Coordinates of C-alpha atoms in Angstrom, one line a residue:
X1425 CA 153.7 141.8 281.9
X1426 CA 154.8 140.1 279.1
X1427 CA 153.8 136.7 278.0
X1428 CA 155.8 134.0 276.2
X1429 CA 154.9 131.9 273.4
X1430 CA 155.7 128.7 273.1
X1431 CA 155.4 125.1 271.1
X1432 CA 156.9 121.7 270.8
X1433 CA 158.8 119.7 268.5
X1434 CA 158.6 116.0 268.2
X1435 CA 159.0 113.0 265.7
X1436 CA 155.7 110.9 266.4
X1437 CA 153.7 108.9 264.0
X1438 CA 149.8 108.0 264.5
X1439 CA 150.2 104.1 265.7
X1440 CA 146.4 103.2 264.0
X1441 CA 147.5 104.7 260.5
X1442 CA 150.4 102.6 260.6
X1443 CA 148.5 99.8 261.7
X1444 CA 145.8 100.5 258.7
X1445 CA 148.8 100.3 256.6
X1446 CA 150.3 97.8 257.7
X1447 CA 147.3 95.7 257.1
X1448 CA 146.5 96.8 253.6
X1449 CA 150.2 96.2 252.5
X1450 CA 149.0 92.3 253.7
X1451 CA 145.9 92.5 251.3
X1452 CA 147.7 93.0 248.9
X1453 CA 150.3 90.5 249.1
X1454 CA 148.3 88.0 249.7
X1455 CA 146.1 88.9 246.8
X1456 CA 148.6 89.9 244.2
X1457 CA 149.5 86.8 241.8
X1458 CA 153.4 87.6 241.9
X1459 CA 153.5 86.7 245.3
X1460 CA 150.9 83.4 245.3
X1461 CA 151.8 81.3 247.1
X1462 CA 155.4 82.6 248.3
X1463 CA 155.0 82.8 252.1
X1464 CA 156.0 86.7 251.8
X1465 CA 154.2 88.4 255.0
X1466 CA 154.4 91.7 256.7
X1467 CA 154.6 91.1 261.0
X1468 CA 154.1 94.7 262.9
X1469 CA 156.2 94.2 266.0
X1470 CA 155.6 96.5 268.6
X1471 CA 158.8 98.5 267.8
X1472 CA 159.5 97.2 264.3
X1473 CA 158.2 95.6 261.0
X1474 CA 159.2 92.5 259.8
X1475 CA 159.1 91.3 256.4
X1476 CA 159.5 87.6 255.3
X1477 CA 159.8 86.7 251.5
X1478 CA 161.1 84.1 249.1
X1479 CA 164.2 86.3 247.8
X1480 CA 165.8 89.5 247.2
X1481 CA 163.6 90.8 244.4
X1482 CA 160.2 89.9 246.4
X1483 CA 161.4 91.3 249.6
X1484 CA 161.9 95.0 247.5
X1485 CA 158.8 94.4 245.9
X1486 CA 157.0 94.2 249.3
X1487 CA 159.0 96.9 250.8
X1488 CA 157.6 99.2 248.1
X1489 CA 154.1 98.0 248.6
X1490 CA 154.8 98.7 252.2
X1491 CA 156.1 102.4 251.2
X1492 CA 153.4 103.1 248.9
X1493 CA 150.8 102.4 251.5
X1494 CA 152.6 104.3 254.3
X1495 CA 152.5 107.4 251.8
X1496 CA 149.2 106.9 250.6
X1497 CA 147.9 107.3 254.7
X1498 CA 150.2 110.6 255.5
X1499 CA 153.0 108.3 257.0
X1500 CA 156.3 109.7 256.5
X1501 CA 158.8 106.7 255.3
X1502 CA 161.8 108.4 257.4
X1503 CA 159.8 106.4 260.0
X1504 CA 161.0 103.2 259.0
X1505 CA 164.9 102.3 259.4
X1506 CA 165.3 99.3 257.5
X1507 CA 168.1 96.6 258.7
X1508 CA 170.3 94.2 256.2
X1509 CA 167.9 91.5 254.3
X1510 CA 169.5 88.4 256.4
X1511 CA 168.5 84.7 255.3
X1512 CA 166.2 82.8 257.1
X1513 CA 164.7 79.3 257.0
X1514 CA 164.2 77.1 254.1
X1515 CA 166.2 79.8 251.8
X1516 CA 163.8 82.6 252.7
X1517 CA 165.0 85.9 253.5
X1518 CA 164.0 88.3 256.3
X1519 CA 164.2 92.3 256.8
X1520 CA 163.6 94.1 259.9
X1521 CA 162.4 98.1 259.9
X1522 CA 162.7 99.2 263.1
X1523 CA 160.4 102.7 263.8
X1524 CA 162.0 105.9 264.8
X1525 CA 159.9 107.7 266.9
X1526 CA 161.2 110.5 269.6
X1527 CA 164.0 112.4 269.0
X1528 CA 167.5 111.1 270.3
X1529 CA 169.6 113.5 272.2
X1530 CA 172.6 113.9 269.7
X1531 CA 169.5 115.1 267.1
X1532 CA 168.1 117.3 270.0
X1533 CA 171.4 118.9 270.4
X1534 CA 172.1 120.1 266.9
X1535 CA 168.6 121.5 266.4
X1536 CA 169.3 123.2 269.9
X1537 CA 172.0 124.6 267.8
X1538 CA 170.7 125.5 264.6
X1539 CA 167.2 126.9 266.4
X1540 CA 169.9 129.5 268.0
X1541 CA 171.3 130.1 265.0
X1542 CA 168.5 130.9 263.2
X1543 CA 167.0 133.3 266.2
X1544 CA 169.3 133.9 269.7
X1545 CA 166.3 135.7 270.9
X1546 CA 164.1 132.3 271.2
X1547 CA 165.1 129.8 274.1
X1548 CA 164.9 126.0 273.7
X1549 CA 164.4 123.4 276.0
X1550 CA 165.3 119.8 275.7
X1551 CA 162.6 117.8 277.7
X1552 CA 163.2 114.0 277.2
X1553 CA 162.2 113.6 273.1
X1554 CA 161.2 116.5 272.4
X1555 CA 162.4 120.1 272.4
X1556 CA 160.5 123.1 273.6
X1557 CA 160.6 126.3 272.0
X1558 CA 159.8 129.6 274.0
X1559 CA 160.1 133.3 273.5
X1560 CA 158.0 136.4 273.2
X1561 CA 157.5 137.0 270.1
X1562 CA 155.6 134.7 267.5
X1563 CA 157.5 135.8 264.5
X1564 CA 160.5 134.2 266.1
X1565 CA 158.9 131.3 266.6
X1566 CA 157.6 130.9 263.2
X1567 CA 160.5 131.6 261.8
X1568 CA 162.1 128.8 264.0
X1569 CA 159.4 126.8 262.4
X1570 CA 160.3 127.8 258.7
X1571 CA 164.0 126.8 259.4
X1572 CA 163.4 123.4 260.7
X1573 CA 161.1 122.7 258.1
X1574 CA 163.8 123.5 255.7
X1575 CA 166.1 121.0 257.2
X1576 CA 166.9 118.2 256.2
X1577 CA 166.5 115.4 259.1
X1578 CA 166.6 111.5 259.5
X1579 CA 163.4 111.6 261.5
X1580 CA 160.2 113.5 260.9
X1581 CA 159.5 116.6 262.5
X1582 CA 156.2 118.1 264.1
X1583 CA 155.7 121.1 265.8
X1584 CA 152.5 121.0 268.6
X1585 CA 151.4 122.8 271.4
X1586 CA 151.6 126.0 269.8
X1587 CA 150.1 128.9 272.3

């Protein structure tokens, strides 16, 4: 009897690293001496990041702080979906990044797709946000692996659960 091999792929993100970053980008605000006494702040929101600055120019300034820190903890930055910098009171303006985690169901469908492209003997699942991958063989499935890898998506891919 023969048995199948499987695995998973997701989009997920560790929640503590991007708390961790989250909080450093805030250090360093509030210590570098561009921003002194600007009222710029980073808020982590349970589904989204919100960044409060004096203008335009701060708000990109913080928004690569917030990137460089992200990057610097293994964070990928197609997490973040940043919306349109909006005013906000006293001529301050305000940007919300809302994270992507969990891959939607248009997404799952055309990696559905391409993952029978790539391999017709390998047959995946969709189960809720993530897609599971079965056949049995594990050269198929790695090179399922190598070709999702080598696409180009607008959320982070992981592959677990490999067995």
């Amino acid at each position: 009897m023969a048995q199948d091999y499987s695995f998973d792929v997701v989009s997920q993100f560790d929640r503590q690293e991007l708390v961790n970053a989250v909080n450093q980008a805030q250090r360093e605000i509030a210590t570098r001496y561009d921003f002194k006494d600007t009222g710029a702040s980073i808020d982590l929101g349970e589904s989204e990041i919100t960044l409060n600055g004096p203008s335009d120019f701060k708000m990109k300034a913080m928004l690569d702080v917030l990137q460089g820190k992200l990057v610097k903890r293994q964070l990928s930055l197609k997490i973040l979906k940043p919306g349109p910098i909006e005013p906000a009171a006293k001529g301050t303006v305000r940007q919300k990044l809302e994270l992507q985690q969990g891959i939607d169901d248009e997404l799952a469908r055309s990696l559905v797709k391409q993952i029978k492209l790539v391999s017709p003997k390998v047959q995946p699942r969709i189960q809720g946000d993530a897609i599971r991958v079965s056949s049995r063989e594990k050269d198929l499935l790695q090179q399922v692996i190598t070709a999702l890898k080598a696409t180009e998506t607008q959320v982070p891919l992981q592959f677990i659960n490999y067995r």
